[in-house]
Amino acid sequence: MPSMKHFLNTQDWSRADLDALLAQAAVFKRDKLGDALKGRSIALVFFNPSMRTRTSFELGAFQLGGHAVVLQPGKDAWPVEFDLGTVMDGDTEEHIAEVARVLGRYVDLIGVRAFPKFVDWTRDREDLVLKSFAKYSPVPVINMETITHPCQELAHALALQEHFGTSDLRGKKYVLTWTYHPRPLNTAVANSALTIATRLGMDVTLLCPTPEYVLDERYMGWAAQNVAESGGSLAVSHDIDSAYTGADVVYAKSWGALPYFGNWAPEKPIRDQYRHFIVDEAKMALTDNGVFSHCLPLRRNVKATDAVMDSPNCIAIDEAENRLHVQKSVMAALVGRRD
């Protein structure tokens, strides 16, 4: 396992360690109940809502003999301050320096879900909430989605390995396609999909409407590094037909254009021009009998059509199920490192 004790990004973990997590997840999928977390507990700290993440982490801890406590700062827990040197005479009641340390005295693991504020990308890309928990916590911290979503990465990877019947996905043509959404969304899942697809050595195309929708340079850099280390390739395309043609995997996600981050009004008319990026039967017909997936939730007939979602080539439900199993693997691995 890696020298650091947290699960913040897959890029922090070696390929061998990721393979071990995926292999153990497959074991947990076959044998759902165990005692790897017997007598252990995890605090699940949600600054943003969730259905799959909360359910899968709570059940995962339970199925391995552990216990999960859900906290929602600002709702059933005090609002938290993250900046150092702040005079706390506003809405926040306690500082992360105390929150993380105290929780670490109670539990064995801490999971954190905190989306960007969508005001200042320069600040949001620092991932302050997650990094602050990791800084102050005496126990391992798990990223439950901030500006990346590493648990989703593993669930996606496992679903692809299951579909293709092999852990070796090198040579597969992988398309990460932008899709329309009425609102500008977080780039977290797109960042993560790009990261794991290149890490697995696939030939990856990032399909987006214009250069403004290319992902942050950090994650493009990670992808380029992964290509150099794992093989495969990386390309950016704005041509729907050429990107889809011959694809083995199509992964869809919506996100806002980063140049307009915090000033979304001018971005909306640009985004509205590209509703035709919806994943439909005609586009999937260009693939090499390719599979389609999405992290969910998905707006049907906005991001993808009913026919695509209900197709036997859609593995989104398999991917969603795999969240349970890969997160059990992550929790068990992190607890095991502390023993």
mmCIF file with all atom_site columns, C-alpha atoms in Angstrom, residues 194-202 220-234:
data_model
loop_
_atom_site.group_PDB
_atom_site.id
_atom_site.type_symbol
_atom_site.label_atom_id
_atom_site.label_alt_id
_atom_site.label_comp_id
_atom_site.label_asym_id
_atom_site.label_entity_id
_atom_site.label_seq_id
_atom_site.pdbx_PDB_ins_code
_atom_site.Cartn_x
_atom_site.Cartn_y
_atom_site.Cartn_z
_atom_site.occupancy
_atom_site.B_iso_or_equiv
_atom_site.pdbx_formal_charge
_atom_site.auth_seq_id
_atom_site.auth_comp_id
_atom_site.auth_asym_id
_atom_site.auth_atom_id
_atom_site.pdbx_PDB_model_num
ATOM 1  C CA . LEU A 1 194 ? -9.843 10.620 -17.533 1.00 0.00 ? 194 LEU A CA 1
ATOM 2  C CA . THR A 1 195 ? -7.390 9.640  -14.806 1.00 0.00 ? 195 THR A CA 1
ATOM 3  C CA . ILE A 1 196 ? -8.391 5.991  -14.436 1.00 0.00 ? 196 ILE A CA 1
ATOM 4  C CA . ALA A 1 197 ? -8.894 5.339  -18.155 1.00 0.00 ? 197 ALA A CA 1
ATOM 5  C CA . THR A 1 198 ? -5.374 6.505  -18.959 1.00 0.00 ? 198 THR A CA 1
ATOM 6  C CA . ARG A 1 199 ? -4.010 4.693  -15.905 1.00 0.00 ? 199 ARG A CA 1
ATOM 7  C CA . LEU A 1 200 ? -5.410 1.450  -17.310 1.00 0.00 ? 200 LEU A CA 1
ATOM 8  C CA . GLY A 1 201 ? -3.621 1.985  -20.609 1.00 0.00 ? 201 GLY A CA 1
ATOM 9  C CA . MET A 1 202 ? -6.621 2.613  -22.827 1.00 0.00 ? 202 MET A CA 1
ATOM 10 C CA . MET A 1 220 ? -4.788 16.636 -18.350 1.00 0.00 ? 220 MET A CA 1
ATOM 11 C CA . GLY A 1 221 ? -1.251 16.434 -16.964 1.00 0.00 ? 221 GLY A CA 1
ATOM 12 C CA . TRP A 1 222 ? -2.071 13.368 -14.899 1.00 0.00 ? 222 TRP A CA 1
ATOM 13 C CA . ALA A 1 223 ? -3.544 11.739 -17.994 1.00 0.00 ? 223 ALA A CA 1
ATOM 14 C CA . ALA A 1 224 ? -0.447 12.507 -20.056 1.00 0.00 ? 224 ALA A CA 1
ATOM 15 C CA . GLN A 1 225 ? 1.756  11.099 -17.294 1.00 0.00 ? 225 GLN A CA 1
ATOM 16 C CA . ASN A 1 226 ? -0.356 7.948  -17.180 1.00 0.00 ? 226 ASN A CA 1
ATOM 17 C CA . VAL A 1 227 ? -0.084 7.477  -20.942 1.00 0.00 ? 227 VAL A CA 1
ATOM 18 C CA . ALA A 1 228 ? 3.701  7.731  -20.677 1.00 0.00 ? 228 ALA A CA 1
ATOM 19 C CA . GLU A 1 229 ? 3.771  5.129  -17.897 1.00 0.00 ? 229 GLU A CA 1
ATOM 20 C CA . SER A 1 230 ? 0.959  2.756  -18.876 1.00 0.00 ? 230 SER A CA 1
ATOM 21 C CA . GLY A 1 231 ? 0.840  2.988  -22.665 1.00 0.00 ? 231 GLY A CA 1
ATOM 22 C CA . GLY A 1 232 ? -2.288 3.866  -24.562 1.00 0.00 ? 232 GLY A CA 1
ATOM 23 C CA . SER A 1 233 ? -2.922 7.334  -25.905 1.00 0.00 ? 233 SER A CA 1
ATOM 24 C CA . LEU A 1 234 ? -4.708 10.593 -25.181 1.00 0.00 ? 234 LEU A CA 1
#
